[in-house]
Amino acid sequence: MSNIPSTRWPDSTLALLTEGYEFISKRCQRYNTDMFKTRLLLQKVVCMRGEEAAKIFYDNQHFKRHGAMPQRVQKTLLGQGGVQGLDGEAHRCRKDMFMSLMSPARIDLIGQLTAKHWREAQKSWQTQEKVNLFVEVNLILCRAACEWADVPLVEAQVKPFTEELVAMIEAPAALGLRHWQGRKARDHAEERLARLIEDIRSNAQPTGEQTAARTMAFHKDVNGNLLEPRIAAVELLNILRPIVAIGRFIVFSALALHEHPPYRQKLQTGDEQMLTHFVQEVRRYYPFFPTVAGIVKQAFSWQGYKFPKGRWVLLDLYGTNRDPRLWERPNEFRPERFESRDINSFNLIPQGGGDYHQHHRCAGEWVTLEVMKVALHALTQEMEYTVPPQDLSFSLSHMPAIPKSRFIISDVQAKP
Ligand code: HEM
């Protein structure tokens, strides 16, 4: 039985914090391997990257998710008791609930709502000297998400609730105040949404058919029981929070348009295929979730290495999306690569891999694609704007990444 390389230092937490998204791929390159051993947060871990590693990672026989996420991620980004930590039948039942919300009509609706709130916001941008696109897009997406999910949101709540959702997204890898803000935001939002779930159940709060709020309120688990209100709230946040998270991909789309002007011209012609390829390339090229985590269920061997039961394993999403064996010139932004590149469930994995129902692959991938397309349509065909001088660089050690200036635009006008 062969072994796999180990890092030189016994614990790599500091290296992960300083190298961020590139931590795993740098070591895979250095050791000429697809997997290596180290310790993170003092815990033994195997890090893997690449298409073959993704295939094995998403094999439910070998890996489970319960207990795979560190507390600091559960207490901020994900919450406790949600779909991400379930396995087997319990996971399938809960995941079916999420996927039932993803019909073509519902995907179309989130696109329409995003377009509606974007148009409203754009009117006010036209009267402002400078607009912070990141802040504004987050507000648009919070409004669209709440309307789509049927979560009441009065005007005075828009800003504070958006900020709570953003705080949850930014907290897991943050230290100090930013981390604690994320915990506080989650507690507050869960409490409010748990009350909403109770109101929906008692008919004190009317809801539309097939909306996320109603679906979560009346979903029954594998044993035929309603979810505890706090868990239903966690799941409702698993819809609202990631819709707002798409704002980061929208800012990166705006950055890509700014840095590669020929694509703006192509998208202005309404070329649907180019739009799809552009959106895919934004998701492949720009950093968002660095990794996903699992735990070895039963000892097994793969590529000559024996994975012991209980071992923590990280799959490198960012590194797989930039794996030179899968992507020619991976560090170049080239949407046309998708003209000749077939994508499958394991080679383009910014939102996880595998099957939507059987595995933990992101339930909101189609929503993400639709919302990004609506935003790109608005940015290229409905508005004109200037990008004033600013620091658009982003650090790969800041997770999740975002340009330092957050993307400021000025002179916004409706396109004639
Ligand atoms: C899971 C990324 C948008 C709902 C995930 C996972 C990733 C991810 C990496 C984990 C996959 C795994 O564990 O194997 C993203 C990114 C998004 C996004 C980068 C866009 C910026 C959305 C949206 C929704 C959503 C819009 C809902 C409307 C979920 C849910 C899960 C999930 C419910 C848990 C699935 C499960 O555990 O079975 N997402 N996501 N996500 N995502 Fe997303």
Tab-separated table of C-alpha atoms and ligand atoms in Angstrom:
chain	number	residue	atom	x	y	z
A	1	MET	CA	0.000	0.000	0.000
A	2	SER	CA	1.583	3.323	-1.060
A	3	ASN	CA	1.554	6.463	0.993
A	4	ILE	CA	0.831	10.020	-0.033
A	5	PRO	CA	2.958	13.117	0.565
A	6	SER	CA	2.610	15.043	3.830
A	7	THR	CA	3.239	18.727	4.325
A	8	ARG	CA	6.522	19.737	5.915
A	9	TRP	CA	4.848	21.470	8.872
A	10	PRO	CA	2.654	19.404	11.163
A	11	ASP	CA	-0.228	21.937	11.064
A	12	SER	CA	-1.043	24.022	7.986
A	13	THR	CA	-3.781	26.307	9.340
A	14	LEU	CA	-1.570	29.387	9.062
A	15	ALA	CA	-0.538	28.463	5.517
A	16	LEU	CA	-4.218	27.997	4.582
A	17	LEU	CA	-5.047	31.435	5.954
A	18	THR	CA	-2.181	33.099	4.076
A	19	GLU	CA	-2.448	31.178	0.785
A	20	GLY	CA	-6.233	30.887	0.789
A	21	TYR	CA	-7.708	29.492	-2.411
A	22	GLU	CA	-4.325	28.269	-3.694
A	23	PHE	CA	-3.341	26.325	-0.587
A	24	ILE	CA	-4.270	22.871	-1.933
A	25	SER	CA	-3.350	23.288	-5.606
A	26	LYS	CA	0.078	24.741	-4.810
A	27	ARG	CA	0.934	21.680	-2.743
A	28	CYS	CA	-0.492	19.272	-5.306
A	29	GLN	CA	1.766	20.891	-7.886
A	30	ARG	CA	4.762	20.925	-5.544
A	31	TYR	CA	4.433	17.236	-4.638
A	32	ASN	CA	3.212	16.228	-8.126
A	33	THR	CA	0.164	14.562	-6.643
A	34	ASP	CA	-3.627	14.807	-6.486
A	35	MET	CA	-3.752	14.321	-2.723
A	36	PHE	CA	-1.639	14.980	0.341
A	37	LYS	CA	-1.904	14.763	4.109
A	38	THR	CA	-1.676	17.566	6.606
A	39	ARG	CA	-3.404	18.941	9.709
A	40	LEU	CA	-5.802	21.875	9.738
A	41	LEU	CA	-7.156	23.296	12.999
A	42	LEU	CA	-4.974	20.533	14.557
A	43	GLN	CA	-7.083	17.832	12.866
A	44	LYS	CA	-5.645	15.280	10.418
A	45	VAL	CA	-6.938	15.891	6.906
A	46	VAL	CA	-6.436	14.607	3.356
A	47	CYS	CA	-6.664	17.326	0.677
A	48	MET	CA	-7.560	16.314	-2.887
A	49	ARG	CA	-8.124	18.025	-6.211
A	50	GLY	CA	-9.056	17.132	-9.790
A	51	GLU	CA	-11.838	15.370	-11.687
A	52	GLU	CA	-10.983	11.853	-10.463
A	53	ALA	CA	-10.763	13.080	-6.872
A	54	ALA	CA	-14.189	14.727	-7.278
A	55	LYS	CA	-15.673	11.447	-8.535
A	56	ILE	CA	-14.466	9.535	-5.492
A	57	PHE	CA	-15.379	12.368	-3.092
A	58	TYR	CA	-18.992	12.309	-4.307
A	59	ASP	CA	-19.282	8.527	-3.867
A	60	ASN	CA	-21.755	8.188	-0.988
A	61	GLN	CA	-20.374	4.751	-0.143
A	62	HIS	CA	-17.079	6.270	0.907
A	63	PHE	CA	-17.877	9.673	2.383
A	64	LYS	CA	-20.423	11.198	4.700
A	65	ARG	CA	-21.098	14.818	5.590
A	66	HIS	CA	-22.349	14.672	9.172
A	67	GLY	CA	-19.739	16.380	11.354
A	68	ALA	CA	-17.544	17.388	8.400
A	69	MET	CA	-17.990	21.137	8.778
A	70	PRO	CA	-16.054	23.001	11.481
A	71	GLN	CA	-18.196	24.698	14.161
A	72	ARG	CA	-17.206	28.150	12.946
A	73	VAL	CA	-18.772	27.396	9.547
A	74	GLN	CA	-21.936	25.916	11.068
A	75	LYS	CA	-22.419	28.818	13.448
A	76	THR	CA	-22.220	31.401	10.657
A	77	LEU	CA	-22.583	30.297	7.047
A	78	LEU	CA	-24.625	27.110	7.244
A	79	GLY	CA	-26.494	26.882	10.529
A	80	GLN	CA	-27.106	23.652	12.438
A	81	GLY	CA	-29.440	20.837	11.416
A	82	GLY	CA	-29.600	21.846	7.748
A	83	VAL	CA	-29.320	19.755	4.587
A	84	GLN	CA	-25.543	20.153	4.331
A	85	GLY	CA	-24.905	17.882	7.328
A	86	LEU	CA	-27.380	15.113	6.445
A	87	ASP	CA	-26.583	11.726	4.905
A	88	GLY	CA	-28.477	8.821	3.324
A	89	GLU	CA	-32.297	8.818	3.286
A	90	ALA	CA	-32.556	11.881	5.533
A	91	HIS	CA	-30.482	13.833	3.015
A	92	ARG	CA	-32.424	12.578	-0.015
A	93	CYS	CA	-35.746	13.507	1.572
A	94	ARG	CA	-34.565	17.032	2.510
A	95	LYS	CA	-32.802	17.536	-0.821
A	96	ASP	CA	-35.937	16.572	-2.758
A	97	MET	CA	-37.667	19.395	-0.900
A	98	PHE	CA	-35.064	21.880	-2.181
A	99	MET	CA	-35.144	20.529	-5.710
A	100	SER	CA	-38.970	20.749	-5.779
A	101	LEU	CA	-38.474	24.539	-5.682
A	102	MET	CA	-36.344	24.484	-8.830
A	103	SER	CA	-38.966	23.985	-11.546
A	104	PRO	CA	-38.432	25.895	-14.812
A	105	ALA	CA	-41.324	28.230	-13.889
A	106	ARG	CA	-39.780	29.068	-10.507
A	107	ILE	CA	-36.337	29.621	-12.069
A	108	ASP	CA	-37.962	31.930	-14.600
A	109	LEU	CA	-39.663	33.814	-11.757
A	110	ILE	CA	-36.451	34.515	-9.830
A	111	GLY	CA	-35.035	35.928	-13.074
A	112	GLN	CA	-38.070	38.188	-13.544
A	113	LEU	CA	-37.944	39.398	-9.945
A	114	THR	CA	-34.237	40.157	-10.207
A	115	ALA	CA	-34.871	42.140	-13.414
A	116	LYS	CA	-37.744	44.044	-11.775
A	117	HIS	CA	-35.747	45.066	-8.696
A	118	TRP	CA	-32.689	45.854	-10.845
A	119	ARG	CA	-34.774	48.258	-12.992
A	120	GLU	CA	-36.075	50.005	-9.858
A	121	ALA	CA	-32.582	50.328	-8.396
A	122	GLN	CA	-31.125	51.527	-11.679
A	123	LYS	CA	-33.514	54.496	-11.691
A	124	SER	CA	-31.993	55.741	-8.442
A	125	TRP	CA	-28.415	54.997	-9.606
A	126	GLN	CA	-29.044	57.442	-12.459
A	127	THR	CA	-29.388	60.232	-9.895
A	128	GLN	CA	-26.281	59.319	-7.884
A	129	GLU	CA	-22.734	60.402	-8.474
A	130	LYS	CA	-21.234	57.043	-7.526
A	131	VAL	CA	-22.759	53.622	-7.006
A	132	ASN	CA	-21.229	50.720	-5.098
A	133	LEU	CA	-22.324	47.829	-7.311
A	134	PHE	CA	-21.660	45.134	-4.698
A	135	VAL	CA	-23.762	46.840	-2.026
A	136	GLU	CA	-26.557	47.647	-4.487
A	137	VAL	CA	-26.711	44.208	-6.094
A	138	ASN	CA	-26.919	42.580	-2.680
A	139	LEU	CA	-29.968	44.738	-1.883
A	140	ILE	CA	-31.581	43.833	-5.223
A	141	LEU	CA	-30.999	40.136	-4.606
A	142	CYS	CA	-32.319	40.297	-1.044
A	143	ARG	CA	-35.544	41.878	-2.295
A	144	ALA	CA	-35.841	39.335	-5.123
A	145	ALA	CA	-35.026	36.371	-2.847
A	146	CYS	CA	-37.583	37.347	-0.193
A	147	GLU	CA	-40.294	37.945	-2.778
A	148	TRP	CA	-39.474	34.635	-4.483
A	149	ALA	CA	-39.443	32.697	-1.225
A	150	ASP	CA	-42.500	34.545	0.149
A	151	VAL	CA	-40.667	35.919	3.167
A	152	PRO	CA	-42.217	39.259	4.238
A	153	LEU	CA	-39.784	42.166	4.025
A	154	VAL	CA	-40.874	45.706	4.801
A	155	GLU	CA	-38.774	48.539	3.375
A	156	ALA	CA	-37.070	49.275	6.704
A	157	GLN	CA	-35.838	45.656	6.881
A	158	VAL	CA	-34.203	45.535	3.437
A	159	LYS	CA	-30.832	47.003	4.413
A	160	PRO	CA	-30.411	45.331	7.823
A	161	PHE	CA	-31.539	41.930	6.532
A	162	THR	CA	-29.243	42.156	3.494
A	163	GLU	CA	-26.380	43.025	5.830
A	164	GLU	CA	-27.197	40.019	8.020
A	165	LEU	CA	-27.110	37.670	5.034
A	166	VAL	CA	-23.825	39.159	3.804
A	167	ALA	CA	-22.329	38.877	7.317
A	168	MET	CA	-23.129	35.130	7.360
A	169	ILE	CA	-21.353	34.680	4.013
A	170	GLU	CA	-18.260	36.598	5.109
A	171	ALA	CA	-17.881	35.150	8.601
A	172	PRO	CA	-16.610	31.539	8.303
A	173	ALA	CA	-12.975	32.314	7.451
A	174	ALA	CA	-12.958	35.701	9.188
A	175	LEU	CA	-11.271	36.411	12.486
A	176	GLY	CA	-12.416	38.716	15.272
A	177	LEU	CA	-15.300	41.129	14.852
A	178	ARG	CA	-16.325	40.046	11.326
A	179	HIS	CA	-16.694	36.453	12.533
A	180	TRP	CA	-18.791	37.423	15.554
A	181	GLN	CA	-20.999	39.649	13.435
A	182	GLY	CA	-21.772	36.591	11.320
A	183	ARG	CA	-22.787	34.560	14.382
A	184	LYS	CA	-24.993	37.329	15.696
A	185	ALA	CA	-26.597	37.814	12.286
A	186	ARG	CA	-27.415	34.112	12.040
A	187	ASP	CA	-28.978	33.939	15.509
A	188	HIS	CA	-31.138	36.954	14.821
A	189	ALA	CA	-32.248	35.819	11.353
A	190	GLU	CA	-32.982	32.246	12.501
A	191	GLU	CA	-35.148	33.540	15.357
A	192	ARG	CA	-37.164	35.783	13.049
A	193	LEU	CA	-37.648	33.078	10.404
A	194	ALA	CA	-38.563	30.428	12.991
A	195	ARG	CA	-41.387	32.737	14.139
A	196	LEU	CA	-42.440	33.125	10.512
A	197	ILE	CA	-42.583	29.327	10.090
A	198	GLU	CA	-44.855	29.098	13.149
A	199	ASP	CA	-47.082	31.858	11.784
A	200	ILE	CA	-47.381	30.092	8.440
A	201	ARG	CA	-48.333	26.850	10.170
A	202	SER	CA	-51.000	28.576	12.259
A	203	ASN	CA	-52.324	30.443	9.199
A	204	ALA	CA	-51.414	33.766	10.811
A	205	GLN	CA	-49.191	34.411	7.783
A	206	PRO	CA	-50.627	33.641	4.328
A	207	THR	CA	-48.202	32.216	1.722
A	208	GLY	CA	-48.354	31.334	-1.963
A	209	GLU	CA	-48.357	27.735	-3.172
A	210	GLN	CA	-44.945	26.225	-4.027
A	211	THR	CA	-43.006	29.042	-2.406
A	212	ALA	CA	-39.939	28.261	-0.326
A	213	ALA	CA	-41.481	29.575	2.910
A	214	ARG	CA	-44.581	27.391	2.551
A	215	THR	CA	-42.571	24.361	1.394
A	216	MET	CA	-40.202	24.575	4.384
A	217	ALA	CA	-43.078	25.135	6.821
A	218	PHE	CA	-44.969	22.006	5.746
A	219	HIS	CA	-42.130	19.691	4.688
A	220	LYS	CA	-42.112	16.366	6.520
A	221	ASP	CA	-38.857	14.575	7.291
A	222	VAL	CA	-38.178	10.853	6.648
A	223	ASN	CA	-40.142	9.977	9.780
A	224	GLY	CA	-43.184	11.978	8.670
A	225	ASN	CA	-42.615	14.847	11.138
A	226	LEU	CA	-42.646	18.574	10.443
A	227	LEU	CA	-39.224	20.197	10.831
A	228	GLU	CA	-38.535	21.992	14.081
A	229	PRO	CA	-39.189	25.709	13.383
A	230	ARG	CA	-35.531	26.576	13.945
A	231	ILE	CA	-34.424	23.945	11.399
A	232	ALA	CA	-37.023	25.083	8.875
A	233	ALA	CA	-35.570	28.584	9.420
A	234	VAL	CA	-32.058	27.260	8.721
A	235	GLU	CA	-33.346	25.785	5.440
A	236	LEU	CA	-35.131	28.999	4.487
A	237	LEU	CA	-31.852	30.794	5.055
A	238	ASN	CA	-30.260	28.157	2.795
A	239	ILE	CA	-32.343	29.745	0.025
A	240	LEU	CA	-32.156	33.455	0.919
A	241	ARG	CA	-28.458	33.659	1.853
A	242	PRO	CA	-27.049	32.016	-1.296
A	243	ILE	CA	-29.289	34.054	-3.602
A	244	VAL	CA	-27.668	37.156	-2.098
A	245	ALA	CA	-24.287	35.432	-2.476
A	246	ILE	CA	-24.750	35.495	-6.268
A	247	GLY	CA	-23.927	39.218	-5.905
A	248	ARG	CA	-20.256	38.234	-5.746
A	249	PHE	CA	-20.418	36.451	-9.095
A	250	ILE	CA	-22.249	39.487	-10.511
A	251	VAL	CA	-19.476	41.812	-9.328
A	252	PHE	CA	-16.906	39.459	-10.867
A	253	SER	CA	-18.960	39.483	-14.094
A	254	ALA	CA	-18.785	43.291	-14.100
A	255	LEU	CA	-15.046	43.059	-13.469
A	256	ALA	CA	-14.616	40.626	-16.368
A	257	LEU	CA	-16.575	42.949	-18.686
A	258	HIS	CA	-14.363	45.831	-17.568
A	259	GLU	CA	-11.117	43.942	-18.070
A	260	HIS	CA	-12.154	42.260	-21.344
A	261	PRO	CA	-14.161	44.878	-23.282
A	262	PRO	CA	-14.624	42.764	-26.466
A	263	TYR	CA	-17.026	40.518	-24.506
A	264	ARG	CA	-19.201	43.514	-23.668
A	265	GLN	CA	-19.639	44.118	-27.407
A	266	LYS	CA	-20.430	40.450	-28.021
A	267	LEU	CA	-22.987	40.355	-25.209
A	268	GLN	CA	-24.585	43.576	-26.436
A	269	THR	CA	-25.631	41.749	-29.594
A	270	GLY	CA	-27.785	39.425	-27.464
A	271	ASP	CA	-25.695	36.331	-28.342
A	272	GLU	CA	-27.314	33.750	-26.015
A	273	GLN	CA	-24.585	31.158	-26.463
A	274	MET	CA	-21.871	33.651	-25.603
A	275	LEU	CA	-23.890	34.696	-22.541
A	276	THR	CA	-23.979	31.085	-21.307
A	277	HIS	CA	-20.255	30.620	-21.940
A	278	PHE	CA	-19.427	33.909	-20.228
A	279	VAL	CA	-21.405	32.982	-17.131
A	280	GLN	CA	-19.739	29.560	-16.962
A	281	GLU	CA	-16.321	31.127	-17.306
A	282	VAL	CA	-17.025	33.615	-14.500
A	283	ARG	CA	-17.986	30.678	-12.254
A	284	ARG	CA	-14.888	28.690	-13.288
A	285	TYR	CA	-12.326	31.478	-13.182
A	286	TYR	CA	-13.252	33.616	-10.184
A	287	PRO	CA	-12.906	32.326	-6.618
A	288	PHE	CA	-15.882	31.655	-4.389
A	289	PHE	CA	-16.054	28.499	-2.254
A	290	PRO	CA	-12.534	27.118	-1.883
A	291	THR	CA	-13.382	23.552	-0.811
A	292	VAL	CA	-16.049	21.136	0.363
A	293	ALA	CA	-15.537	18.750	3.288
A	294	GLY	CA	-16.404	15.120	3.965
A	295	ILE	CA	-15.532	12.328	6.416
A	296	VAL	CA	-14.491	8.789	5.474
A	297	LYS	CA	-17.381	6.438	6.311
A	298	GLN	CA	-15.541	3.111	6.206
A	299	ALA	CA	-11.850	2.532	5.486
A	300	PHE	CA	-11.208	2.125	1.750
A	301	SER	CA	-8.322	2.358	-0.682
A	302	TRP	CA	-8.023	4.617	-3.679
A	303	GLN	CA	-5.012	5.072	-5.936
A	304	GLY	CA	-3.037	2.888	-3.560
A	305	TYR	CA	-3.747	5.014	-0.477
A	306	LYS	CA	-5.755	3.656	2.448
A	307	PHE	CA	-8.255	6.233	3.707
A	308	PRO	CA	-8.852	5.437	7.393
A	309	LYS	CA	-12.402	5.541	8.795
A	310	GLY	CA	-13.239	8.944	10.244
A	311	ARG	CA	-10.539	10.847	8.300
A	312	TRP	CA	-11.480	14.409	7.378
A	313	VAL	CA	-11.148	15.075	3.629
A	314	LEU	CA	-11.259	18.333	1.664
A	315	LEU	CA	-11.989	18.516	-2.058
A	316	ASP	CA	-10.459	21.553	-3.761
A	317	LEU	CA	-13.179	23.254	-5.837
A	318	TYR	CA	-11.118	26.264	-6.878
A	319	GLY	CA	-8.088	24.154	-7.811
A	320	THR	CA	-10.200	21.688	-9.826
A	321	ASN	CA	-11.735	24.559	-11.796
A	322	ARG	CA	-8.207	25.663	-12.648
A	323	ASP	CA	-6.639	22.215	-13.073
A	324	PRO	CA	-4.378	22.470	-16.155
A	325	ARG	CA	-5.215	18.860	-17.089
A	326	LEU	CA	-8.862	19.843	-17.460
A	327	TRP	CA	-8.605	23.423	-18.647
A	328	GLU	CA	-6.233	24.682	-21.296
A	329	ARG	CA	-4.486	27.856	-20.078
A	330	PRO	CA	-6.611	27.751	-16.922
A	331	ASN	CA	-5.453	31.105	-15.611
A	332	GLU	CA	-6.849	33.007	-18.596
A	333	PHE	CA	-10.422	34.269	-18.742
A	334	ARG	CA	-11.692	32.817	-22.042
A	335	PRO	CA	-15.445	32.115	-22.257
A	336	GLU	CA	-15.046	30.630	-25.741
A	337	ARG	CA	-13.285	27.638	-24.176
A	338	PHE	CA	-16.805	26.330	-23.537
A	339	GLU	CA	-17.493	26.152	-27.302
A	340	SER	CA	-15.383	23.017	-27.477
A	341	ARG	CA	-15.231	21.849	-23.859
A	342	ASP	CA	-17.817	19.398	-22.604
A	343	ILE	CA	-18.651	19.903	-18.996
A	344	ASN	CA	-19.692	17.038	-16.779
A	345	SER	CA	-20.649	16.659	-13.127
A	346	PHE	CA	-17.037	16.546	-11.927
A	347	ASN	CA	-14.885	18.927	-13.981
A	348	LEU	CA	-16.634	22.293	-13.501
A	349	ILE	CA	-17.458	22.372	-9.798
A	350	PRO	CA	-17.732	25.922	-8.408
A	351	GLN	CA	-20.968	24.833	-6.721
A	352	GLY	CA	-19.959	21.265	-5.959
A	353	GLY	CA	-20.248	18.147	-8.124
A	354	GLY	CA	-22.208	14.935	-8.590
A	355	ASP	CA	-25.981	14.671	-8.855
A	356	TYR	CA	-28.442	17.226	-7.497
A	357	HIS	CA	-30.694	14.682	-5.764
A	358	GLN	CA	-28.234	11.982	-4.696
A	359	HIS	CA	-25.348	14.205	-3.650
A	360	HIS	CA	-24.688	17.526	-1.970
A	361	ARG	CA	-24.276	19.414	-5.230
A	362	CYS	CA	-25.643	22.959	-4.904
A	363	ALA	CA	-29.429	23.016	-5.155
A	364	GLY	CA	-29.326	26.551	-6.521
A	365	GLU	CA	-27.051	26.164	-9.538
A	366	TRP	CA	-29.834	26.850	-12.065
A	367	VAL	CA	-31.014	29.848	-10.025
A	368	THR	CA	-27.428	31.134	-10.025
A	369	LEU	CA	-27.085	30.812	-13.812
A	370	GLU	CA	-30.422	32.546	-14.394
A	371	VAL	CA	-29.754	35.438	-12.017
A	372	MET	CA	-26.253	35.987	-13.445
A	373	LYS	CA	-27.689	36.083	-16.964
A	374	VAL	CA	-30.309	38.652	-15.974
A	375	ALA	CA	-27.604	40.791	-14.344
A	376	LEU	CA	-25.342	40.569	-17.392
A	377	HIS	CA	-28.239	41.499	-19.635
A	378	ALA	CA	-28.822	44.588	-17.485
A	379	LEU	CA	-25.108	45.496	-17.362
A	380	THR	CA	-24.610	45.191	-21.120
A	381	GLN	CA	-27.982	45.991	-22.696
A	382	GLU	CA	-29.921	48.190	-20.310
A	383	MET	CA	-27.382	50.564	-18.844
A	384	GLU	CA	-24.287	52.561	-19.614
A	385	TYR	CA	-21.815	53.490	-16.910
A	386	THR	CA	-18.249	54.545	-16.259
A	387	VAL	CA	-15.782	52.665	-14.091
A	388	PRO	CA	-13.750	55.366	-12.295
A	389	PRO	CA	-10.190	54.655	-11.097
A	390	GLN	CA	-10.277	52.366	-8.045
A	391	ASP	CA	-8.504	49.333	-6.591
A	392	LEU	CA	-10.168	46.387	-8.341
A	393	SER	CA	-7.604	43.845	-7.180
A	394	PHE	CA	-8.726	41.001	-4.952
A	395	SER	CA	-6.757	38.826	-2.599
A	396	LEU	CA	-6.794	35.041	-2.867
A	397	SER	CA	-6.207	34.818	0.864
A	398	HIS	CA	-9.471	36.637	1.600
A	399	MET	CA	-12.275	34.055	1.515
A	400	PRO	CA	-14.760	34.664	0.013
A	401	ALA	CA	-12.921	36.927	-2.413
A	402	ILE	CA	-14.219	40.297	-3.603
A	403	PRO	CA	-12.489	43.258	-5.326
A	404	LYS	CA	-11.079	45.672	-2.756
A	405	SER	CA	-13.200	48.593	-4.043
A	406	ARG	CA	-16.299	46.347	-4.333
A	407	PHE	CA	-16.762	47.787	-7.887
A	408	ILE	CA	-17.750	51.437	-8.012
A	409	ILE	CA	-19.568	52.762	-11.076
A	410	SER	CA	-20.541	56.327	-12.014
A	411	ASP	CA	-22.478	58.230	-14.719
A	412	VAL	CA	-25.145	55.538	-14.857
A	413	GLN	CA	-27.634	56.079	-17.677
A	414	ALA	CA	-30.347	53.981	-19.229
A	415	LYS	CA	-29.252	52.683	-22.611
A	416	PRO	CA	-31.060	54.486	-25.405
B	1	HEM	C1	-24.643	23.688	-1.615
B	1	HEM	C2	-21.938	26.999	-3.896
B	1	HEM	C3	-25.938	29.529	-4.911
B	1	HEM	C4	-28.572	26.433	-2.301
B	1	HEM	C5	-23.593	24.352	-2.195
B	1	HEM	C6	-22.227	23.899	-2.174
B	1	HEM	C7	-21.476	24.818	-2.808
B	1	HEM	C8	-22.352	25.861	-3.243
B	1	HEM	C9	-19.964	24.778	-3.008
B	1	HEM	C10	-21.730	22.628	-1.476
B	1	HEM	C11	-21.657	21.447	-2.403
B	1	HEM	C12	-21.219	20.219	-1.656
B	1	HEM	O1	-21.269	20.202	-0.421
B	1	HEM	O2	-20.841	19.244	-2.278
B	1	HEM	C13	-22.788	28.002	-4.305
B	1	HEM	C14	-22.374	29.211	-4.980
B	1	HEM	C15	-23.506	29.910	-5.270
B	1	HEM	C16	-24.630	29.152	-4.761
B	1	HEM	C17	-20.934	29.576	-5.298
B	1	HEM	C18	-23.657	31.218	-5.976
B	1	HEM	C19	-22.988	32.247	-5.665
B	1	HEM	C20	-27.001	28.862	-4.362
B	1	HEM	C21	-28.369	29.269	-4.492
B	1	HEM	C22	-29.126	28.417	-3.735
B	1	HEM	C23	-28.208	27.455	-3.139
B	1	HEM	C24	-28.833	30.441	-5.345
B	1	HEM	C25	-30.602	28.363	-3.519
B	1	HEM	C26	-31.484	29.096	-4.159
B	1	HEM	C27	-27.719	25.449	-1.862
B	1	HEM	C28	-28.127	24.361	-0.997
B	1	HEM	C29	-26.993	23.565	-0.805
B	1	HEM	C30	-25.921	24.192	-1.551
B	1	HEM	C31	-29.510	24.130	-0.416
B	1	HEM	C32	-26.883	22.303	0.041
B	1	HEM	C33	-27.047	21.076	-0.848
B	1	HEM	C34	-26.855	19.764	-0.120
B	1	HEM	O3	-26.211	19.754	0.934
B	1	HEM	O4	-27.362	18.742	-0.613
B	1	HEM	N1	-23.651	25.557	-2.869
B	1	HEM	N2	-24.154	28.015	-4.182
B	1	HEM	N3	-26.938	27.766	-3.543
B	1	HEM	N4	-26.384	25.326	-2.169
B	1	HEM	FE1	-25.307	26.610	-3.265
